Amino acid sequence: MRALCARLCDMWLIPIIFVLLLISGTAFAYLMGAVSVVTFIAVGKTQFLSILPQRIFAQLDVFAFMAMPLFILTAEIMSRAGVTRSLIDFAMAIVGRFRGGLGHVNILTSVFFAGISGSAIADSAALSRTFVPEMKARGYDPYYAGAITAASSMIGPIIPPSIIMIIYGGLTGASVAALFIAGVVPGLMLAAALMILNAIIAHIKGHPGGASADLPRFLPSLLNAAPALCLPVVILGSLVFGLATPTEGSAIAVFFALMAGQFYKGLNWRMIFDAVEATARMTGTIFIILAAISVLGYLAGQLGWSQALATWVDSFGLTGTKYLFFLVAIFLIAGMFMDTPVALTLLIPLFAPQALEQGISPIQLGIVLCFNLCVGLITPPLGKCLVVVSALTNLNYWRLAYAALPFIFVQVLLLLALVYWPAISLTLPRLFGFSVN
């Protein structure tokens, strides 16, 4: 017990040093690395500093991580190819005629866009400038338009390809292909739940539907959107039928994106260079965070944090579903304040081992935690998607957050369902022969 108390006292050094460096304005990755190194010195573990480079390289030397820059590059190429308008037209042709049609179109476009970008923030940035002014012009409350845009953008990281699922798979060793396939049903359920809520609100507030004469024709819009719609089919098909690993699938996706880009408005070398540059910047940001967190993870192992946490969890009798609900609360709070990759790399090494030891499926755990962090993206006080939509549309942040509350409520209900019924996320991977244990 005395040793346990000593370890817990050591843990107080981290938040103190963290707060001091945070006030100084240090970037997060450097902040975490500095905190870890200083704590090594403070607790008398300096003899372990010499092998930190080896630990960092071991953290980054994961085959699954190779898929991440290629999927990011795919999204950058497709966004520069002008694919957004074709996806909106196709969604409008399908659901635009119903009451609250533009709300439905917003959600369905996010579903289509999810198969390209894999990022909630990218989706909200790409769609808010298009949908919010258009919905406002059609008689919608601009805050409702902004709220539904932010809420539907959360579909992006759930439906494959997903950057955060690749990070989770790399950190835990879970199959990225199984995670991708497991995300399909929850992503579509989220889209359906948001559409039902939009239909109810549209009926109450009398939102308009599109006149048939104003809607794009179905067949031409389908043909125009076909290259973009085929991209997620190509990725998932290669994984489901064992034709490629996620990393090989990401390379196929880049090639397909280059071909699709020529179909839309033609890619020039400048566009490709800009896409590669943006990919390098984003990938570098993620990898330096992973490197810094690997140092913190090594420190946690040396100080016995995992054992201390396991003892603490056992003392409260948190096992199985109860432990998952506990993680939901922790990750929901983290998602409100932290970037999703940061929260994932910081918390997974601490909390995932205990869940896996209890027999919780790593695939279900991955879907629940990734979904969980994404809910935080539209939850105040610092929901990143709300911040993006507010900044791009000049809407008051707090009024926008208030308008998003009904959507947050629906997403939390679906999150609890994912915890309580594992079959929602595990049935499809099992059907295609993937191991979920």
Coordinates of C-alpha atoms in Angstrom, one line a residue:
M1 CA 0.0 0.0 0.0
R2 CA 2.9 2.4 0.8
A3 CA 4.4 1.7 -2.6
L4 CA 1.0 2.4 -4.3
C5 CA 0.7 5.7 -2.4
A6 CA 4.2 6.7 -3.5
R7 CA 3.4 6.0 -7.1
L8 CA 0.2 8.0 -6.9
C9 CA 2.2 10.9 -5.3
D10 CA 4.6 10.7 -8.2
M11 CA 1.7 11.1 -10.6
W12 CA 1.0 14.6 -9.2
L13 CA 4.3 15.9 -10.7
I14 CA 2.8 15.5 -14.2
P15 CA -0.1 17.9 -13.9
I16 CA 2.0 20.5 -12.1
I17 CA 4.7 20.6 -14.8
F18 CA 2.0 20.3 -17.5
V19 CA 0.1 23.4 -16.3
L20 CA 3.3 25.4 -16.0
L21 CA 4.4 24.6 -19.6
L22 CA 0.8 25.0 -20.9
I23 CA 0.7 28.6 -19.5
S24 CA 3.9 29.3 -21.3
G25 CA 2.3 28.5 -24.7
T26 CA 4.4 25.4 -25.5
A27 CA 3.0 23.2 -28.4
F28 CA 1.4 20.1 -27.1
A29 CA 3.8 17.5 -28.5
Y30 CA 6.8 19.4 -27.1
L31 CA 4.9 20.0 -23.9
M32 CA 4.3 16.2 -23.4
G33 CA 7.8 15.3 -24.2
A34 CA 9.3 17.9 -21.9
V35 CA 6.9 16.9 -19.1
S36 CA 7.9 13.3 -19.4
V37 CA 11.7 14.0 -19.5
V38 CA 11.5 16.3 -16.5
T39 CA 9.4 13.8 -14.6
F40 CA 12.0 11.1 -15.3
I41 CA 14.6 13.3 -13.7
A42 CA 12.3 14.3 -10.8
V43 CA 11.6 10.7 -9.8
G44 CA 15.1 9.5 -10.2
K45 CA 14.7 7.5 -13.4
T46 CA 17.4 9.2 -15.4
Q47 CA 19.1 5.9 -16.3
F48 CA 16.2 5.1 -18.6
L49 CA 16.5 8.3 -20.7
S50 CA 19.3 6.8 -22.9
I51 CA 16.8 4.3 -24.5
L52 CA 14.1 6.9 -25.2
P53 CA 15.0 7.1 -28.9
Q54 CA 14.6 3.3 -29.2
R55 CA 11.2 3.5 -27.5
I56 CA 10.1 6.4 -29.8
F57 CA 11.1 4.5 -32.9
A58 CA 9.4 1.3 -31.7
Q59 CA 6.1 3.3 -31.1
L60 CA 6.2 4.7 -34.7
D61 CA 7.5 1.5 -36.4
V62 CA 4.0 0.1 -36.9
F63 CA 2.9 -1.1 -40.4
A64 CA -0.7 0.1 -39.9
F65 CA 0.5 3.7 -39.5
M66 CA 1.8 3.6 -43.1
A67 CA -1.9 3.8 -44.2
M68 CA -2.5 7.1 -42.5
P69 CA -0.5 9.5 -44.7
L70 CA -1.9 7.8 -47.9
F71 CA -5.5 8.1 -46.7
I72 CA -4.8 11.8 -45.8
L73 CA -3.3 12.3 -49.3
T74 CA -6.4 10.7 -50.9
A75 CA -8.7 13.2 -49.0
E76 CA -6.5 16.1 -50.0
I77 CA -6.5 15.2 -53.7
M78 CA -10.3 14.6 -53.8
S79 CA -11.0 17.9 -52.0
R80 CA -8.9 19.8 -54.5
A81 CA -10.6 17.9 -57.4
G82 CA -13.9 19.7 -56.7
V83 CA -15.9 16.6 -55.6
T84 CA -18.0 18.4 -53.0
R85 CA -20.6 19.9 -55.4
S86 CA -21.2 16.5 -57.2
L87 CA -21.9 14.8 -53.8
I88 CA -24.3 17.5 -52.7
D89 CA -26.2 17.3 -56.0
F90 CA -26.5 13.6 -55.7
A91 CA -27.7 13.8 -52.1
M92 CA -30.2 16.6 -53.2
A93 CA -31.6 14.3 -55.9
I94 CA -32.3 11.6 -53.3
V95 CA -33.7 13.4 -50.3
G96 CA -34.0 17.0 -51.3
R97 CA -37.7 16.8 -52.0
F98 CA -38.7 15.8 -48.4
R99 CA -39.7 18.3 -45.7
G100 CA -36.4 19.5 -44.1
G101 CA -34.7 18.3 -47.3
L102 CA -31.6 20.4 -47.0
G103 CA -31.0 19.0 -43.5
H104 CA -31.3 15.5 -45.0
V105 CA -29.0 16.5 -47.8
N106 CA -26.5 17.8 -45.3
I107 CA -26.4 14.5 -43.4
L108 CA -26.3 12.3 -46.5
T109 CA -23.5 14.4 -48.0
S110 CA -21.5 13.8 -44.8
V111 CA -22.0 10.1 -45.3
F112 CA -20.6 10.3 -48.9
F113 CA -17.8 12.6 -47.8
A114 CA -16.9 10.2 -44.9
G115 CA -15.7 7.7 -47.5
I116 CA -13.2 10.3 -48.8
S117 CA -11.9 12.3 -45.9
G118 CA -12.1 10.3 -42.7
S119 CA -12.0 13.5 -40.7
A120 CA -14.8 15.3 -38.9
I121 CA -13.0 18.6 -38.9
A122 CA -12.3 18.4 -42.6
D123 CA -16.0 17.6 -43.3
S124 CA -17.3 20.5 -41.2
A125 CA -14.9 22.9 -42.9
A126 CA -15.7 21.7 -46.4
L127 CA -19.5 21.7 -45.9
S128 CA -20.3 24.6 -43.6
R129 CA -19.4 27.2 -46.2
T130 CA -21.8 25.6 -48.6
F131 CA -24.7 24.4 -46.5
V132 CA -25.1 27.1 -43.9
P133 CA -25.6 30.1 -46.3
E134 CA -27.8 27.9 -48.6
M135 CA -30.0 26.7 -45.7
K136 CA -30.3 30.2 -44.3
A137 CA -31.4 31.5 -47.8
R138 CA -34.1 28.7 -47.9
G139 CA -35.6 29.9 -44.5
Y140 CA -33.7 27.7 -42.0
D141 CA -32.4 29.2 -38.8
P142 CA -28.7 29.7 -39.4
Y143 CA -27.8 28.2 -36.0
Y144 CA -29.8 25.1 -36.7
A145 CA -28.0 24.9 -40.1
G146 CA -24.6 25.2 -38.4
A147 CA -25.6 22.7 -35.7
I148 CA -26.7 20.0 -38.1
T149 CA -23.5 20.6 -40.2
A150 CA -21.3 20.1 -37.2
A151 CA -23.3 17.1 -35.9
S152 CA -23.3 15.3 -39.3
S153 CA -19.6 15.9 -39.7
M154 CA -19.0 13.4 -36.9
I155 CA -19.9 10.6 -39.4
G156 CA -16.6 11.2 -41.1
P157 CA -14.3 9.4 -38.7
I158 CA -16.8 6.5 -38.1
I159 CA -17.4 5.4 -41.7
P160 CA -14.1 4.1 -43.2
P161 CA -11.5 5.2 -44.0
S162 CA -10.9 6.6 -40.6
I163 CA -7.6 8.2 -39.4
I164 CA -8.4 7.8 -35.7
M165 CA -9.2 4.1 -36.2
I166 CA -5.7 3.6 -37.8
I167 CA -4.2 5.3 -34.8
Y168 CA -6.2 3.1 -32.4
G169 CA -5.2 0.0 -34.4
G170 CA -1.5 1.0 -34.3
L171 CA -1.6 1.6 -30.6
T172 CA -3.4 -1.6 -29.6
G173 CA -2.5 -4.0 -32.4
A174 CA -6.2 -4.4 -33.3
S175 CA -7.0 -5.2 -37.0
V176 CA -7.5 -1.9 -38.9
A177 CA -9.5 -3.7 -41.6
A178 CA -11.9 -5.1 -38.9
L179 CA -12.2 -1.7 -37.4
F180 CA -13.1 -0.2 -40.8
I181 CA -15.8 -2.7 -41.4
A182 CA -17.1 -2.5 -37.8
G183 CA -17.6 1.3 -38.3
V184 CA -20.0 0.9 -41.2
V185 CA -23.1 0.0 -39.2
P186 CA -22.6 2.6 -36.4
G187 CA -21.9 5.3 -39.0
L188 CA -25.1 4.5 -41.0
M189 CA -27.1 4.3 -37.7
L190 CA -25.8 7.7 -36.7
A191 CA -26.8 9.1 -40.1
A192 CA -30.3 7.5 -39.8
A193 CA -30.7 8.8 -36.2
L194 CA -29.8 12.4 -37.3
M195 CA -32.2 12.2 -40.2
I196 CA -35.0 11.1 -38.0
L197 CA -34.3 14.0 -35.6
N198 CA -34.1 16.4 -38.5
A199 CA -37.4 15.1 -39.8
I200 CA -39.1 15.7 -36.4
I201 CA -37.6 19.2 -36.0
A202 CA -38.6 20.0 -39.7
H203 CA -42.2 19.0 -39.0
I204 CA -42.3 21.0 -35.8
K205 CA -40.7 24.2 -37.2
G206 CA -42.2 23.8 -40.7
H207 CA -38.9 23.6 -42.6
P208 CA -39.3 23.6 -46.4
G209 CA -38.7 20.8 -48.9
G210 CA -37.3 21.3 -52.3
A211 CA -39.6 21.6 -55.3
S212 CA -39.1 18.9 -57.8
A213 CA -38.3 21.4 -60.5
D214 CA -35.4 22.7 -58.5
L215 CA -33.8 19.4 -57.8
P216 CA -31.0 17.9 -59.8
R217 CA -32.0 14.9 -62.0
F218 CA -31.1 11.6 -60.4
L219 CA -29.3 9.8 -63.2
P220 CA -27.0 12.6 -64.3
S221 CA -26.1 13.5 -60.7
L222 CA -25.4 9.8 -59.9
L223 CA -23.1 9.5 -62.9
N224 CA -21.3 12.7 -61.9
A225 CA -20.8 11.5 -58.3
A226 CA -19.9 7.9 -59.2
P227 CA -16.1 8.3 -59.1
A228 CA -16.3 9.7 -55.6
L229 CA -18.8 7.2 -54.5
C230 CA -16.7 4.3 -55.8
L231 CA -13.7 5.3 -53.6
P232 CA -15.0 3.8 -50.3
V233 CA -16.3 0.8 -52.2
V234 CA -12.9 0.1 -53.6
I235 CA -11.2 0.5 -50.2
L236 CA -13.7 -1.7 -48.3
G237 CA -13.9 -4.2 -51.1
S238 CA -10.2 -4.7 -51.2
L239 CA -10.3 -5.3 -47.4
V240 CA -13.3 -7.5 -47.2
F241 CA -12.2 -9.9 -49.9
G242 CA -8.6 -10.0 -48.7
L243 CA -7.2 -8.4 -51.8
A244 CA -5.2 -5.9 -49.9
T245 CA -4.1 -4.8 -46.4
P246 CA -5.3 -1.4 -45.2
T247 CA -1.9 0.1 -46.1
E248 CA -2.1 -1.4 -49.7
G249 CA -5.7 -0.3 -49.8
S250 CA -4.6 3.3 -49.0
A251 CA -2.1 3.2 -51.9
I252 CA -4.9 2.0 -54.2
A253 CA -7.1 4.8 -52.9
V254 CA -4.4 7.4 -53.8
F255 CA -4.2 6.1 -57.4
F256 CA -8.0 6.0 -57.7
A257 CA -8.2 9.6 -56.3
L258 CA -5.7 10.8 -59.0
M259 CA -7.9 9.2 -61.7
A260 CA -11.1 10.6 -60.2
G261 CA -9.5 14.1 -60.0
Q262 CA -9.0 14.1 -63.7
F263 CA -12.7 13.2 -64.2
Y264 CA -13.9 16.2 -62.2
K265 CA -11.9 19.3 -63.1
G266 CA -8.5 18.0 -63.8
L267 CA -5.5 18.0 -61.4
N268 CA -2.4 20.0 -62.2
W269 CA 1.0 19.6 -60.7
R270 CA 0.4 22.6 -58.4
M271 CA -2.7 20.9 -56.9
I272 CA -0.8 17.7 -56.4
F273 CA 2.1 19.5 -54.8
D274 CA -0.3 21.3 -52.4
A275 CA -2.0 18.1 -51.5
V276 CA 1.4 16.4 -50.7
E277 CA 2.5 19.4 -48.7
A278 CA -0.7 19.4 -46.7
T279 CA -0.4 15.7 -46.1
A280 CA 3.2 16.0 -44.9
R281 CA 2.2 18.8 -42.5
M282 CA -0.7 16.8 -41.0
T283 CA 1.1 13.5 -40.9
G284 CA 4.1 15.2 -39.2
T285 CA 1.8 16.7 -36.6
I286 CA 0.3 13.4 -35.8
F287 CA 3.6 11.5 -35.7
I288 CA 5.3 14.0 -33.4
I289 CA 2.4 13.7 -31.0
L290 CA 2.7 9.9 -31.2
A291 CA 6.4 10.2 -30.4
A292 CA 5.8 12.4 -27.4
I293 CA 3.1 10.2 -26.1
S294 CA 5.4 7.2 -26.4
V295 CA 7.8 8.8 -24.0
L296 CA 4.9 9.4 -21.6
G297 CA 3.8 5.8 -22.0
Y298 CA 7.3 4.6 -21.1
L299 CA 7.3 6.8 -18.1
A300 CA 3.9 5.4 -17.0
G301 CA 5.3 1.9 -17.3
Q302 CA 8.3 2.7 -15.2
L303 CA 6.2 4.4 -12.5
G304 CA 3.6 1.6 -12.5
W305 CA 0.7 3.7 -13.4
S306 CA -1.1 0.9 -15.2
Q307 CA -1.0 -1.3 -12.1
A308 CA -2.1 1.6 -9.9
L309 CA -5.0 2.3 -12.3
A310 CA -5.9 -1.4 -12.4
T311 CA -5.9 -1.6 -8.6
W312 CA -8.1 1.5 -8.4
V313 CA -10.6 0.2 -10.9
D314 CA -10.8 -3.2 -9.1
S315 CA -11.5 -1.4 -5.9
F316 CA -14.7 0.0 -7.4
G317 CA -15.7 -3.2 -9.0
L318 CA -15.6 -1.8 -12.5
T319 CA -15.6 -4.7 -14.8
G320 CA -17.1 -5.5 -18.3
T321 CA -19.9 -3.1 -19.3
K322 CA -19.4 -1.1 -16.1
Y323 CA -15.8 -0.4 -17.1
L324 CA -16.9 0.6 -20.6
F325 CA -19.4 3.1 -19.2
F326 CA -16.6 4.5 -17.0
L327 CA -14.4 4.9 -20.1
V328 CA -17.3 6.6 -21.9
A329 CA -17.3 9.3 -19.2
I330 CA -13.5 9.7 -19.3
F331 CA -13.2 9.9 -23.1
L332 CA -16.3 12.2 -23.4
I333 CA -14.7 14.7 -21.1
A334 CA -11.4 14.4 -22.9
G335 CA -13.0 14.9 -26.3
M336 CA -14.5 18.2 -25.2
F337 CA -11.1 19.7 -24.5
M338 CA -8.5 17.8 -26.6
D339 CA -7.8 17.0 -30.2
T340 CA -9.0 13.5 -31.1
P341 CA -5.5 12.1 -32.0
V342 CA -4.0 13.6 -28.9
A343 CA -6.7 12.2 -26.6
L344 CA -6.5 8.8 -28.3
T345 CA -2.7 8.5 -28.0
L346 CA -2.7 9.8 -24.4
L347 CA -5.5 7.7 -23.0
I348 CA -5.5 4.4 -24.9
P349 CA -2.2 3.1 -23.4
L350 CA -3.6 3.9 -19.9
F351 CA -7.1 2.5 -20.1
A352 CA -7.2 0.0 -23.0
P353 CA -5.0 -2.8 -21.4
Q354 CA -7.4 -3.1 -18.5
A355 CA -10.4 -3.4 -20.8
L356 CA -8.7 -6.0 -23.0
E357 CA -7.7 -8.0 -19.9
Q358 CA -11.4 -8.1 -18.9
G359 CA -12.3 -9.8 -22.2
I360 CA -13.8 -6.8 -23.9
S361 CA -13.4 -7.1 -27.7
P362 CA -10.6 -4.7 -29.0
I363 CA -12.9 -4.0 -32.0
Q364 CA -15.9 -3.0 -29.9
L365 CA -13.6 -1.0 -27.7
G366 CA -12.1 0.8 -30.6
I367 CA -15.5 1.7 -32.1
V368 CA -16.9 2.9 -28.8
L369 CA -13.9 5.0 -27.9
C370 CA -13.5 6.5 -31.4
F371 CA -17.2 7.3 -31.5
N372 CA -16.9 8.7 -28.0
L373 CA -14.2 11.1 -28.8
C374 CA -16.1 12.3 -31.9
V375 CA -19.1 13.2 -29.8
G376 CA -16.7 15.5 -27.9
L377 CA -16.0 17.3 -31.2
I378 CA -19.5 18.9 -31.1
T379 CA -19.8 19.2 -27.3
P380 CA -19.0 22.5 -25.5
P381 CA -17.0 24.1 -24.1
L382 CA -14.3 23.4 -26.7
G383 CA -16.0 21.2 -29.4
K384 CA -13.6 21.6 -32.3
C385 CA -16.3 21.1 -35.0
L386 CA -18.4 23.8 -33.4
V387 CA -15.4 26.1 -33.4
V388 CA -14.7 25.4 -37.1
V389 CA -18.4 26.0 -38.1
S390 CA -18.6 29.1 -35.9
A391 CA -15.4 30.6 -37.4
L392 CA -16.3 29.9 -41.0
T393 CA -19.9 31.1 -40.8
N394 CA -19.5 34.0 -38.3
L395 CA -22.1 32.4 -36.0
N396 CA -22.0 33.0 -32.2
Y397 CA -20.3 29.9 -30.7
W398 CA -22.5 29.5 -27.6
R399 CA -25.8 29.9 -29.6
L400 CA -24.5 27.4 -32.0
A401 CA -23.6 25.0 -29.1
Y402 CA -27.1 25.4 -27.7
A403 CA -28.6 24.6 -31.1
A404 CA -26.5 21.4 -31.2
L405 CA -27.8 20.0 -27.9
P406 CA -30.6 17.8 -29.5
F407 CA -28.0 16.3 -31.8
I408 CA -25.6 15.6 -29.0
F409 CA -28.4 13.9 -27.0
V410 CA -29.1 11.6 -30.0
Q411 CA -25.4 10.8 -30.4
V412 CA -24.9 10.0 -26.7
L413 CA -27.9 7.6 -26.9
L414 CA -26.3 5.8 -29.8
L415 CA -23.0 5.7 -28.0
L416 CA -24.7 4.0 -25.0
A417 CA -26.3 1.5 -27.4
L418 CA -22.9 0.7 -28.8
V419 CA -21.6 -0.1 -25.3
Y420 CA -24.7 -2.1 -24.3
W421 CA -25.1 -4.1 -27.5
P422 CA -21.7 -5.2 -28.9
A423 CA -23.4 -6.9 -31.8
I424 CA -24.0 -3.5 -33.4
S425 CA -20.3 -3.1 -34.2
L426 CA -19.2 -6.8 -34.2
T427 CA -21.7 -8.5 -36.5
L428 CA -20.3 -7.2 -39.8
P429 CA -16.7 -8.1 -39.1
R430 CA -17.7 -11.6 -37.9
L431 CA -19.8 -12.0 -41.1
F432 CA -16.7 -11.3 -43.2
G433 CA -14.5 -13.7 -41.2
F434 CA -12.5 -11.2 -39.1
S435 CA -11.5 -12.1 -35.6
V436 CA -13.0 -9.6 -33.0
N437 CA -11.3 -11.0 -29.9

